[in-house]
Coordinates of N, CA and C in Angstrom, one line a residue:
M15 N 23.9 12.7 13.6 CA 23.1 11.6 14.2 C 21.4 11.7 14.2
K16 N 21.0 12.5 14.6 CA 19.4 12.8 14.5 C 19.0 12.9 13.1
W17 N 19.5 13.8 12.4 CA 19.1 14.2 11.1 C 19.6 12.9 10.1
K18 N 20.3 11.9 10.3 CA 20.2 10.7 9.8 C 19.0 9.9 10.3
R19 N 18.5 9.7 11.3 CA 17.7 9.2 12.0 C 16.0 9.7 11.3
W20 N 16.1 11.3 11.2 CA 15.0 11.8 10.7 C 14.8 11.8 9.1
L21 N 15.9 11.5 8.7 CA 15.7 11.3 7.3 C 15.4 9.9 6.7
F22 N 15.8 8.9 7.4 CA 15.4 7.6 7.5 C 13.5 7.6 7.7
K23 N 13.1 8.2 8.8 CA 11.7 8.2 8.9 C 11.0 9.0 8.1
Y24 N 11.8 9.7 7.2 CA 10.7 11.0 6.4 C 11.0 9.8 4.6
V25 N 11.9 9.1 4.6 CA 12.2 8.2 3.8 C 11.0 7.0 3.6
F26 N 11.1 6.5 5.1 CA 10.2 5.3 5.2 C 8.6 5.9 4.9
L27 N 8.5 7.3 5.9 CA 7.0 7.5 5.6 C 6.7 7.7 4.0
I28 N 7.3 8.0 3.3 CA 7.2 8.0 1.9 C 6.9 6.8 1.2
F29 N 7.7 6.1 1.5 CA 7.5 4.8 0.9 C 6.3 4.0 1.5
T30 N 6.3 4.0 2.6 CA 4.8 3.5 3.4 C 3.8 4.0 2.9
T31 N 3.7 5.4 2.6 CA 2.5 5.9 1.9 C 2.2 5.4 0.6
I32 N 3.6 5.1 -0.3 CA 3.3 4.6 -1.5 C 3.2 3.2 -1.6
L33 N 3.5 2.5 -0.7 CA 2.7 1.0 -0.6 C 1.6 0.5 -0.3
M34 N 1.1 1.4 0.8 CA -0.3 1.8 1.3 C -1.2 2.1 0.2
T35 N -1.0 3.2 -0.6 CA -1.6 3.5 -1.6 C -2.0 2.9 -2.5
F36 N -1.1 2.0 -3.0 CA -1.0 0.8 -4.0 C -2.4 0.2 -3.8
Y37 N -2.6 -0.4 -2.4 CA -3.7 -1.4 -2.4 C -4.8 -0.9 -2.9
M38 N -5.3 0.3 -2.9 CA -6.6 1.1 -3.0 C -7.0 1.9 -4.3
T39 N -5.7 1.6 -5.5 CA -5.8 2.3 -6.6 C -6.5 1.6 -7.4
R40 N -6.8 2.4 -8.3 CA -8.0 1.9 -9.5 C -7.4 0.7 -10.1
T41 N -6.2 0.4 -10.3 CA -5.4 -0.6 -11.0 C -5.5 -1.7 -11.0
I42 N -6.0 -2.1 -9.3 CA -5.7 -3.6 -8.9 C -7.0 -4.3 -9.7
G43 N -7.0 -5.5 -10.1 CA -7.9 -6.4 -10.4 C -8.9 -6.5 -9.6
T44 N -10.2 -6.7 -9.9 CA -11.5 -7.2 -9.5 C -11.4 -8.3 -8.7
M45 N -10.8 -9.2 -9.2 CA -11.0 -10.5 -8.6 C -10.1 -10.5 -7.2
Y46 N -8.7 -9.7 -7.3 CA -8.1 -9.5 -6.3 C -8.6 -9.0 -5.3
I47 N -9.4 -7.9 -5.5 CA -10.4 -6.8 -4.6 C -11.0 -7.7 -4.3
E48 N -12.0 -8.8 -4.7 CA -12.5 -9.5 -4.2 C -12.1 -10.5 -3.1
E49 N -11.2 -11.0 -3.1 CA -10.7 -11.6 -2.6 C -10.0 -11.5 -1.5
L50 N -9.5 -9.7 -1.3 CA -9.2 -9.0 0.0 C -10.6 -9.0 0.8
N51 N -11.5 -8.5 0.0 CA -12.7 -8.6 0.6 C -13.3 -9.5 1.4
K52 N -13.4 -10.6 1.3 CA -13.7 -11.9 1.9 C -13.0 -12.5 2.8
E53 N -11.6 -12.2 2.8 CA -10.4 -12.4 3.7 C -10.5 -11.3 4.8
F54 N -11.0 -10.1 4.4 CA -10.8 -9.0 5.6 C -12.1 -8.8 6.1
H55 N -13.3 -9.4 5.4 CA -15.0 -9.3 5.5 C -15.1 -7.3 5.3
I56 N -14.7 -7.2 4.3 CA -15.2 -5.8 4.2 C -16.5 -5.6 3.2
S57 N -17.1 -5.0 3.7 CA -18.6 -5.3 3.2 C -18.9 -4.0 2.2
N58 N -18.1 -3.1 1.9 CA -18.7 -1.8 1.2 C -17.6 -1.5 0.3
P59 N -17.4 -2.6 -0.6 CA -15.8 -1.9 -1.5 C -16.1 -1.4 -2.9
T60 N -17.4 -0.3 -2.8 CA -17.9 0.1 -4.2 C -16.7 1.3 -4.1
F61 N -16.1 1.9 -3.2 CA -15.4 3.2 -3.5 C -14.3 3.1 -4.3
L62 N -13.7 1.6 -4.7 CA -12.8 1.2 -5.2 C -13.0 1.6 -6.7
N63 N -14.1 1.6 -7.3 CA -14.5 1.5 -8.7 C -13.7 0.9 -9.8
I64 N -13.5 -0.5 -9.6 CA -12.8 -1.3 -10.3 C -13.5 -1.9 -11.4
T65 N -13.0 -1.7 -12.4 CA -13.5 -2.8 -13.6 C -12.4 -3.9 -14.4
N66 N -13.1 -4.7 -14.9 CA -12.0 -6.2 -15.1 C -10.9 -5.7 -16.7
N67 N -11.2 -4.6 -17.0 CA -10.9 -4.0 -18.0 C -9.1 -2.9 -17.9
Q68 N -9.0 -2.9 -16.5 CA -8.1 -1.6 -16.2 C -7.0 -2.6 -15.9
T69 N -6.3 -3.2 -17.0 CA -5.1 -4.0 -16.5 C -4.4 -3.4 -17.9
N70 N -2.9 -3.8 -17.6 CA -1.9 -3.2 -18.1 C -0.9 -4.4 -18.9
S71 N -0.6 -4.2 -20.2 CA -0.2 -5.6 -21.1 C 1.2 -5.8 -20.3
T72 N 2.0 -5.0 -19.6 CA 3.2 -5.4 -19.1 C 3.1 -6.3 -17.7
N73 N 1.7 -6.4 -17.0 CA 1.5 -6.9 -15.9 C 1.8 -5.7 -14.6
E74 N 2.1 -4.8 -15.0 CA 2.4 -3.5 -14.1 C 1.3 -2.8 -13.8
L75 N 0.9 -2.9 -12.6 CA 0.0 -2.2 -11.8 C 0.0 -1.1 -11.7
L76 N 1.5 -0.4 -11.0 CA 1.6 0.7 -11.3 C 3.1 1.3 -11.3
T77 N 3.4 2.4 -12.2 CA 4.7 2.5 -12.3 C 5.2 3.4 -11.2
P78 N 6.5 3.6 -11.1 CA 6.9 4.5 -10.4 C 6.5 5.9 -10.2
E79 N 6.3 6.4 -11.5 CA 5.6 7.9 -11.4 C 4.5 8.0 -10.8
K80 N 3.7 7.1 -11.2 CA 2.1 7.0 -10.4 C 2.2 7.1 -9.2
L81 N 3.2 5.9 -8.5 CA 3.1 5.9 -7.0 C 3.5 7.3 -6.6
V82 N 4.6 8.0 -7.1 CA 4.9 9.4 -6.3 C 3.6 10.0 -6.8
E83 N 3.2 10.1 -8.1 CA 1.6 10.9 -8.1 C 0.7 10.9 -7.0
I84 N 0.6 9.3 -6.4 CA -0.6 9.4 -5.5 C 0.2 9.7 -4.0
K85 N 1.5 9.3 -3.7 CA 1.6 10.1 -2.4 C 1.9 11.7 -2.4
Q86 N 2.0 12.0 -3.5 CA 2.1 13.8 -3.4 C 0.4 14.4 -2.8
H87 N -0.4 13.3 -3.4 CA -2.4 13.9 -2.9 C -2.6 13.4 -1.5
M88 N -1.6 12.9 -0.6 CA -2.1 12.2 0.6 C -1.7 13.4 1.2
S89 N -2.7 13.0 2.3 CA -2.4 14.3 3.8 C -1.6 14.0 4.1
T90 N -0.9 14.7 5.3 CA 0.4 14.6 5.9 C -0.2 13.8 6.8
E91 N -1.3 14.1 7.6 CA -2.1 13.4 8.6 C -2.0 12.1 8.4
D92 N -2.7 11.8 7.2 CA -2.7 10.2 6.9 C -1.4 9.5 6.4
K93 N -0.5 10.3 6.0 CA 1.0 9.5 5.9 C 1.3 9.4 7.4
V94 N 1.1 10.0 8.5 CA 1.7 9.9 9.4 C 0.9 8.9 10.3
K95 N -0.1 8.6 10.1 CA -1.1 7.2 10.9 C -0.4 6.1 10.0
I96 N -0.4 6.2 8.8 CA 0.3 5.1 7.9 C 1.6 4.5 8.7
Y97 N 2.3 5.6 8.9 CA 3.6 5.4 9.0 C 4.0 5.0 10.4
S98 N 2.7 5.2 11.2 CA 3.2 4.9 12.8 C 2.7 3.3 12.5
L99 N 1.4 2.8 12.3 CA 1.0 1.5 12.1 C 2.1 0.6 11.7
I100 N 2.7 0.9 10.3 CA 3.8 0.3 9.7 C 5.0 -0.3 10.5
T101 N 5.5 1.3 10.9 CA 6.4 1.2 11.8 C 6.4 0.4 13.3
S102 N 5.0 0.3 13.9 CA 4.7 -0.4 15.0 C 4.6 -2.1 14.9
K103 N 4.4 -2.1 13.6 CA 4.3 -3.5 13.5 C 5.2 -4.7 12.5
L104 N 5.7 -4.2 11.6 CA 6.5 -4.7 10.9 C 8.2 -4.4 11.4
P105 N 8.8 -5.7 11.0 CA 10.3 -5.4 11.3 C 11.3 -4.9 10.4
Q106 N 12.4 -4.3 10.5 CA 12.9 -3.6 9.6 C 13.3 -4.4 8.5
S107 N 13.5 -5.8 8.9 CA 14.1 -6.4 7.5 C 12.9 -6.6 6.4
D108 N 11.4 -7.0 7.0 CA 10.5 -6.5 5.9 C 9.9 -5.8 5.3
I109 N 10.3 -4.5 6.2 CA 10.0 -3.2 5.7 C 11.2 -3.0 4.5
Q110 N 12.4 -3.4 4.8 CA 13.3 -3.0 3.6 C 13.2 -3.7 2.5
N111 N 12.7 -5.2 2.7 CA 12.0 -6.0 1.9 C 10.8 -5.4 0.5
I112 N 9.7 -4.8 1.6 CA 8.7 -4.3 0.7 C 9.6 -3.1 -0.2
S113 N 10.3 -2.7 0.4 CA 11.0 -1.0 -0.2 C 11.5 -1.9 -1.5
S114 N 12.1 -2.6 -1.6 CA 12.8 -3.0 -2.5 C 11.6 -3.6 -3.5
L115 N 10.8 -4.6 -3.1 CA 9.6 -4.8 -4.2 C 9.2 -3.8 -4.9
I116 N 8.7 -2.5 -4.1 CA 7.9 -1.3 -5.0 C 9.1 -0.4 -5.7
E117 N 10.2 -0.5 -5.6 CA 11.6 0.3 -6.1 C 11.0 0.3 -7.7
D118 N 10.8 -0.5 -8.6 CA 10.8 -0.2 -10.0 C 9.3 -0.4 -10.5
G119 N 8.3 0.2 -9.6 CA 6.9 -0.3 -9.9 C 6.4 -1.2 -9.4
L120 N 4.9 -1.5 -9.3 CA 4.4 -2.8 -8.9 C 3.7 -3.5 -9.9
T121 N 4.0 -5.1 -9.6 CA 3.1 -5.9 -10.7 C 2.0 -6.7 -9.4
K122 N 1.5 -7.4 -10.2 CA 0.7 -8.3 -9.3 C 1.3 -9.6 -8.6
E123 N 2.7 -9.8 -9.0 CA 3.2 -10.6 -8.2 C 3.9 -10.1 -7.3
K124 N 4.2 -8.6 -7.1 CA 4.9 -8.1 -6.3 C 4.0 -7.7 -5.2
L125 N 2.9 -7.4 -5.4 CA 1.7 -6.9 -4.6 C 1.4 -8.3 -3.9
N126 N 1.4 -9.4 -4.4 CA 0.8 -10.7 -3.8 C 2.1 -10.9 -2.8
K127 N 3.2 -10.9 -2.8 CA 4.4 -10.8 -2.1 C 4.3 -9.9 -0.9
I128 N 4.1 -8.7 -0.8 CA 3.5 -7.7 0.0 C 2.5 -7.7 0.9
Q129 N 1.4 -8.4 0.3 CA 0.5 -8.9 0.9 C 0.3 -10.0 1.9
K130 N 1.5 -10.8 1.4 CA 1.7 -12.0 2.2 C 2.8 -11.6 3.7
I131 N 3.5 -10.3 3.1 CA 4.5 -9.7 4.4 C 3.2 -9.1 5.1
L132 N 2.4 -8.4 4.8 CA 1.6 -7.9 5.1 C 0.7 -8.3 6.8
N133 N 0.1 -9.2 6.2 CA -0.6 -10.3 6.5 C -0.2 -11.2 7.9
Q134 N 1.4 -11.0 8.0 CA 1.9 -11.6 8.8 C 1.9 -10.9 10.0
Y135 N 1.8 -9.7 10.0 CA 2.0 -8.8 11.1 C 0.6 -7.7 11.4
L136 N -0.3 -7.5 10.1 CA -1.7 -6.4 11.0 C -2.8 -7.5 10.9
N137 N -3.6 -6.9 12.1 CA -4.7 -7.5 12.4 C -5.7 -6.9 11.1
E138 N -6.8 -7.7 11.6 CA -8.2 -7.0 10.4 C -8.3 -5.8 10.6
Q139 N -8.4 -5.4 12.1 CA -8.7 -4.1 12.6 C -8.0 -3.0 11.8
E140 N -6.1 -3.4 11.9 CA -5.7 -2.7 11.3 C -5.3 -2.2 10.1
Y141 N -5.4 -3.3 9.4 CA -5.7 -3.7 7.9 C -6.8 -2.7 7.3
S142 N -8.0 -3.0 8.0 CA -9.5 -1.8 7.8 C -9.0 -0.4 7.8
E143 N -8.0 -0.1 8.8 CA -7.9 1.5 9.3 C -7.3 1.9 7.9
L144 N -6.1 1.2 7.3 CA -5.3 1.5 6.4 C -6.2 1.4 5.1
I145 N -7.3 0.9 5.0 CA -8.1 1.0 3.7 C -8.9 1.9 3.9
S146 N -9.7 2.1 4.9 CA -10.4 3.6 5.3 C -9.4 4.6 4.6
I147 N -8.2 4.6 5.1 CA -7.3 5.9 4.8 C -7.0 5.9 3.3
F148 N -6.9 4.4 2.6 CA -6.5 4.9 1.1 C -8.0 4.9 0.5
S149 N -9.0 5.0 1.0 CA -10.0 5.1 0.4 C -10.3 6.3 -0.1
K150 N -9.8 7.2 0.5 CA -10.2 8.8 0.4 C -9.3 9.0 -1.1
Y151 N -8.3 8.5 -1.6 CA -7.5 8.9 -2.4 C -7.7 8.2 -3.5

């Protein structure tokens, strides 16, 4: 029974890492980032290096393959921090909802849905902590 719990935690950690990494990737549109900066009072968003022409004709911001690549570059320490924050704040149902949203890659619509879920549970400090982690990647 313990191995099932461990497996769930490991899978969830991977999922959470992918989800949070998405927020800081270069494929998010500039206007969306400016909206986040205003909402969460982020004063120095220059680490994002985003330009207006970094969009995809299919409206897909990140493919599943790109999400896996980002996850592989993230340190274990950062994954644990993200996992701890998400599991302590979000209910299981919303975690599963987010997981299903990112399963086949991310679009702007899916990102907006995920943001709404996270905004229900994370305060400004927690969100800023996540941003500081993802700004490394």
